[in-house]
JSON list of C-alpha atoms in Angstrom, two decimals:
[
{"chain": "A", "resi": 1, "resn": "MET", "atom": "CA", "xyz": [-26.33, 19.13, 13.11]},
{"chain": "A", "resi": 2, "resn": "ARG", "atom": "CA", "xyz": [-24.39, 19.97, 15.64]},
{"chain": "A", "resi": 3, "resn": "VAL", "atom": "CA", "xyz": [-21.52, 18.03, 14.15]},
{"chain": "A", "resi": 4, "resn": "LEU", "atom": "CA", "xyz": [-22.17, 19.54, 11.04]},
{"chain": "A", "resi": 5, "resn": "LEU", "atom": "CA", "xyz": [-21.69, 22.99, 12.96]},
{"chain": "A", "resi": 6, "resn": "GLU", "atom": "CA", "xyz": [-18.39, 21.90, 14.58]},
{"chain": "A", "resi": 7, "resn": "LEU", "atom": "CA", "xyz": [-17.15, 20.63, 11.09]},
{"chain": "A", "resi": 8, "resn": "ILE", "atom": "CA", "xyz": [-17.72, 24.14, 9.60]},
{"chain": "A", "resi": 9, "resn": "ARG", "atom": "CA", "xyz": [-16.01, 25.86, 12.40]},
{"chain": "A", "resi": 10, "resn": "ILE", "atom": "CA", "xyz": [-13.34, 23.73, 12.19]},
{"chain": "A", "resi": 11, "resn": "ILE", "atom": "CA", "xyz": [-12.48, 24.27, 8.53]},
{"chain": "A", "resi": 12, "resn": "PHE", "atom": "CA", "xyz": [-13.12, 28.04, 8.92]},
{"chain": "A", "resi": 13, "resn": "LEU", "atom": "CA", "xyz": [-10.42, 28.10, 12.14]},
{"chain": "A", "resi": 14, "resn": "PHE", "atom": "CA", "xyz": [-7.83, 26.50, 9.78]},
{"chain": "A", "resi": 15, "resn": "ALA", "atom": "CA", "xyz": [-8.55, 27.65, 6.67]},
{"chain": "A", "resi": 16, "resn": "ILE", "atom": "CA", "xyz": [-8.93, 31.51, 7.37]},
{"chain": "A", "resi": 17, "resn": "VAL", "atom": "CA", "xyz": [-6.51, 31.84, 10.49]},
{"chain": "A", "resi": 18, "resn": "GLY", "atom": "CA", "xyz": [-4.36, 29.23, 9.17]},
{"chain": "A", "resi": 19, "resn": "THR", "atom": "CA", "xyz": [-4.04, 31.63, 5.98]},
{"chain": "A", "resi": 20, "resn": "ILE", "atom": "CA", "xyz": [-3.64, 34.70, 7.76]},
{"chain": "A", "resi": 21, "resn": "LEU", "atom": "CA", "xyz": [-1.21, 33.20, 10.47]},
{"chain": "A", "resi": 22, "resn": "GLY", "atom": "CA", "xyz": [0.63, 31.56, 7.52]},
{"chain": "A", "resi": 23, "resn": "GLY", "atom": "CA", "xyz": [0.70, 34.98, 5.50]},
{"chain": "A", "resi": 24, "resn": "LEU", "atom": "CA", "xyz": [1.99, 36.76, 8.45]},
{"chain": "A", "resi": 25, "resn": "LEU", "atom": "CA", "xyz": [4.83, 34.45, 8.64]},
{"chain": "A", "resi": 26, "resn": "SER", "atom": "CA", "xyz": [5.35, 34.67, 4.94]},
{"chain": "A", "resi": 27, "resn": "ASN", "atom": "CA", "xyz": [6.28, 38.39, 5.73]},
{"chain": "A", "resi": 28, "resn": "ILE", "atom": "CA", "xyz": [8.14, 38.37, 8.16]},
{"chain": "A", "resi": 29, "resn": "TYR", "atom": "CA", "xyz": [10.54, 35.40, 6.55]},
{"chain": "A", "resi": 30, "resn": "LEU", "atom": "CA", "xyz": [10.53, 37.76, 3.29]},
{"chain": "A", "resi": 31, "resn": "GLU", "atom": "CA", "xyz": [11.43, 40.64, 5.57]},
{"chain": "A", "resi": 32, "resn": "ILE", "atom": "CA", "xyz": [14.74, 38.48, 6.81]},
{"chain": "A", "resi": 33, "resn": "GLY", "atom": "CA", "xyz": [15.09, 37.54, 3.13]},
{"chain": "A", "resi": 34, "resn": "VAL", "atom": "CA", "xyz": [14.21, 34.08, 3.37]},
{"chain": "A", "resi": 35, "resn": "ASN", "atom": "CA", "xyz": [13.13, 31.84, 0.34]},
{"chain": "A", "resi": 36, "resn": "THR", "atom": "CA", "xyz": [9.56, 31.65, 0.51]},
{"chain": "A", "resi": 37, "resn": "GLU", "atom": "CA", "xyz": [8.85, 29.78, -2.40]},
{"chain": "A", "resi": 38, "resn": "LYS", "atom": "CA", "xyz": [11.22, 27.09, -1.41]},
{"chain": "A", "resi": 39, "resn": "PHE", "atom": "CA", "xyz": [11.25, 27.18, 2.76]},
{"chain": "A", "resi": 40, "resn": "GLY", "atom": "CA", "xyz": [7.62, 28.75, 3.45]},
{"chain": "A", "resi": 41, "resn": "TRP", "atom": "CA", "xyz": [5.65, 25.54, 3.32]},
{"chain": "A", "resi": 42, "resn": "ILE", "atom": "CA", "xyz": [8.10, 24.30, 6.12]},
{"chain": "A", "resi": 43, "resn": "GLY", "atom": "CA", "xyz": [6.27, 27.68, 8.64]},
{"chain": "A", "resi": 44, "resn": "PHE", "atom": "CA", "xyz": [2.95, 27.11, 7.43]},
{"chain": "A", "resi": 45, "resn": "THR", "atom": "CA", "xyz": [3.24, 23.36, 8.65]},
{"chain": "A", "resi": 46, "resn": "ALA", "atom": "CA", "xyz": [4.47, 24.82, 11.64]},
{"chain": "A", "resi": 47, "resn": "VAL", "atom": "CA", "xyz": [0.90, 27.08, 12.22]},
{"chain": "A", "resi": 48, "resn": "TYR", "atom": "CA", "xyz": [-0.94, 23.89, 11.53]},
{"chain": "A", "resi": 49, "resn": "PHE", "atom": "CA", "xyz": [0.95, 22.16, 14.51]},
{"chain": "A", "resi": 50, "resn": "LEU", "atom": "CA", "xyz": [0.58, 25.06, 16.53]},
{"chain": "A", "resi": 51, "resn": "MET", "atom": "CA", "xyz": [-3.12, 25.41, 15.55]},
{"chain": "A", "resi": 52, "resn": "PHE", "atom": "CA", "xyz": [-3.77, 21.84, 16.09]},
{"chain": "A", "resi": 53, "resn": "VAL", "atom": "CA", "xyz": [-2.74, 21.40, 19.51]},
{"chain": "A", "resi": 54, "resn": "LEU", "atom": "CA", "xyz": [-4.98, 24.48, 20.11]},
{"chain": "A", "resi": 55, "resn": "TYR", "atom": "CA", "xyz": [-7.92, 23.32, 18.80]},
{"chain": "A", "resi": 56, "resn": "ARG", "atom": "CA", "xyz": [-7.53, 19.93, 20.80]},
{"chain": "A", "resi": 57, "resn": "ASN", "atom": "CA", "xyz": [-6.30, 21.26, 24.46]},
{"chain": "A", "resi": 58, "resn": "LYS", "atom": "CA", "xyz": [-8.80, 24.69, 23.91]},
{"chain": "A", "resi": 59, "resn": "TRP", "atom": "CA", "xyz": [-10.98, 25.07, 21.34]},
{"chain": "A", "resi": 60, "resn": "GLN", "atom": "CA", "xyz": [-13.15, 21.80, 20.69]},
{"chain": "A", "resi": 61, "resn": "PHE", "atom": "CA", "xyz": [-14.44, 22.59, 24.30]},
{"chain": "A", "resi": 62, "resn": "SER", "atom": "CA", "xyz": [-16.50, 25.83, 23.35]},
{"chain": "A", "resi": 63, "resn": "GLY", "atom": "CA", "xyz": [-17.56, 24.74, 20.29]},
{"chain": "A", "resi": 64, "resn": "TRP", "atom": "CA", "xyz": [-21.15, 22.94, 19.32]},
{"chain": "A", "resi": 65, "resn": "TYR", "atom": "CA", "xyz": [-20.14, 19.97, 19.81]},
{"chain": "A", "resi": 66, "resn": "LYS", "atom": "CA", "xyz": [-20.52, 18.32, 23.33]},
{"chain": "A", "resi": 67, "resn": "GLY", "atom": "CA", "xyz": [-20.21, 14.46, 22.25]},
{"chain": "A", "resi": 68, "resn": "LYS", "atom": "CA", "xyz": [-17.73, 11.45, 23.66]},
{"chain": "A", "resi": 69, "resn": "GLY", "atom": "CA", "xyz": [-14.56, 11.31, 22.45]},
{"chain": "A", "resi": 70, "resn": "ARG", "atom": "CA", "xyz": [-13.20, 15.21, 23.54]},
{"chain": "A", "resi": 71, "resn": "GLU", "atom": "CA", "xyz": [-10.10, 15.43, 25.21]},
{"chain": "A", "resi": 72, "resn": "LYS", "atom": "CA", "xyz": [-7.21, 16.96, 25.65]},
{"chain": "A", "resi": 73, "resn": "LEU", "atom": "CA", "xyz": [-3.69, 15.96, 23.58]},
{"chain": "A", "resi": 74, "resn": "PRO", "atom": "CA", "xyz": [-1.75, 14.29, 26.44]},
{"chain": "A", "resi": 75, "resn": "LYS", "atom": "CA", "xyz": [0.96, 16.55, 27.91]},
{"chain": "A", "resi": 76, "resn": "ARG", "atom": "CA", "xyz": [3.38, 14.99, 26.31]},
{"chain": "A", "resi": 77, "resn": "PHE", "atom": "CA", "xyz": [2.44, 14.80, 22.76]},
{"chain": "A", "resi": 78, "resn": "SER", "atom": "CA", "xyz": [1.50, 18.53, 23.26]},
{"chain": "A", "resi": 79, "resn": "GLN", "atom": "CA", "xyz": [5.02, 19.65, 24.15]},
{"chain": "A", "resi": 80, "resn": "ILE", "atom": "CA", "xyz": [6.60, 17.30, 20.97]},
{"chain": "A", "resi": 81, "resn": "LEU", "atom": "CA", "xyz": [4.26, 19.27, 19.15]},
{"chain": "A", "resi": 82, "resn": "ILE", "atom": "CA", "xyz": [5.08, 22.74, 20.26]},
{"chain": "A", "resi": 83, "resn": "PHE", "atom": "CA", "xyz": [8.79, 22.12, 20.21]},
{"chain": "A", "resi": 84, "resn": "SER", "atom": "CA", "xyz": [8.63, 20.40, 16.55]},
{"chain": "A", "resi": 85, "resn": "SER", "atom": "CA", "xyz": [6.45, 23.61, 15.63]},
{"chain": "A", "resi": 86, "resn": "ILE", "atom": "CA", "xyz": [9.22, 25.91, 16.88]},
{"chain": "A", "resi": 87, "resn": "PHE", "atom": "CA", "xyz": [11.98, 23.98, 15.51]},
{"chain": "A", "resi": 88, "resn": "LEU", "atom": "CA", "xyz": [10.12, 24.12, 12.19]},
{"chain": "A", "resi": 89, "resn": "LEU", "atom": "CA", "xyz": [9.64, 28.00, 12.43]},
{"chain": "A", "resi": 90, "resn": "LEU", "atom": "CA", "xyz": [12.95, 28.27, 12.72]},
{"chain": "A", "resi": 91, "resn": "LEU", "atom": "CA", "xyz": [14.22, 26.18, 10.03]},
{"chain": "A", "resi": 92, "resn": "PRO", "atom": "CA", "xyz": [13.34, 28.23, 6.90]},
{"chain": "A", "resi": 93, "resn": "PRO", "atom": "CA", "xyz": [15.90, 31.07, 7.53]},
{"chain": "A", "resi": 94, "resn": "VAL", "atom": "CA", "xyz": [18.82, 29.04, 8.69]},
{"chain": "A", "resi": 95, "resn": "LEU", "atom": "CA", "xyz": [18.25, 26.47, 5.24]},
{"chain": "A", "resi": 96, "resn": "SER", "atom": "CA", "xyz": [17.79, 29.49, 3.47]},
{"chain": "A", "resi": 97, "resn": "PHE", "atom": "CA", "xyz": [20.83, 31.01, 4.90]},
{"chain": "A", "resi": 98, "resn": "ILE", "atom": "CA", "xyz": [22.73, 27.34, 3.63]},
{"chain": "A", "resi": 99, "resn": "PHE", "atom": "CA", "xyz": [21.02, 27.51, 0.15]}
]
C-alpha cells in the first residue's frame, strides 16, 4: 500500500508541480519573445530534470515508502543534471534569436 501511495505522490508532484513550473517558464519565455511552440519543450525538459534531482535527493525521504533502494543520486550526477538543466533553460532564448 505504501508503494502505491508513493507512486500517486510522484505522479502528483511531477504532473501538477511540473505543469505549474512549466507554465511559469512558458510565460517568461513569451515575455522575452521566445517561440514556445518551437522551443518550449526544451524548457519543460529542464524543469523535469530539476524536479528529478530534487525528488531523488530530498522528496523521496519525506514520502510514505521506507523500503530498500532509497539513496541520493551521486553528487557528480546531480551536478551534471543541474548544469544541463540550466543550459537547457537558457537555450530557447538563444535558439529563438538565431531562428
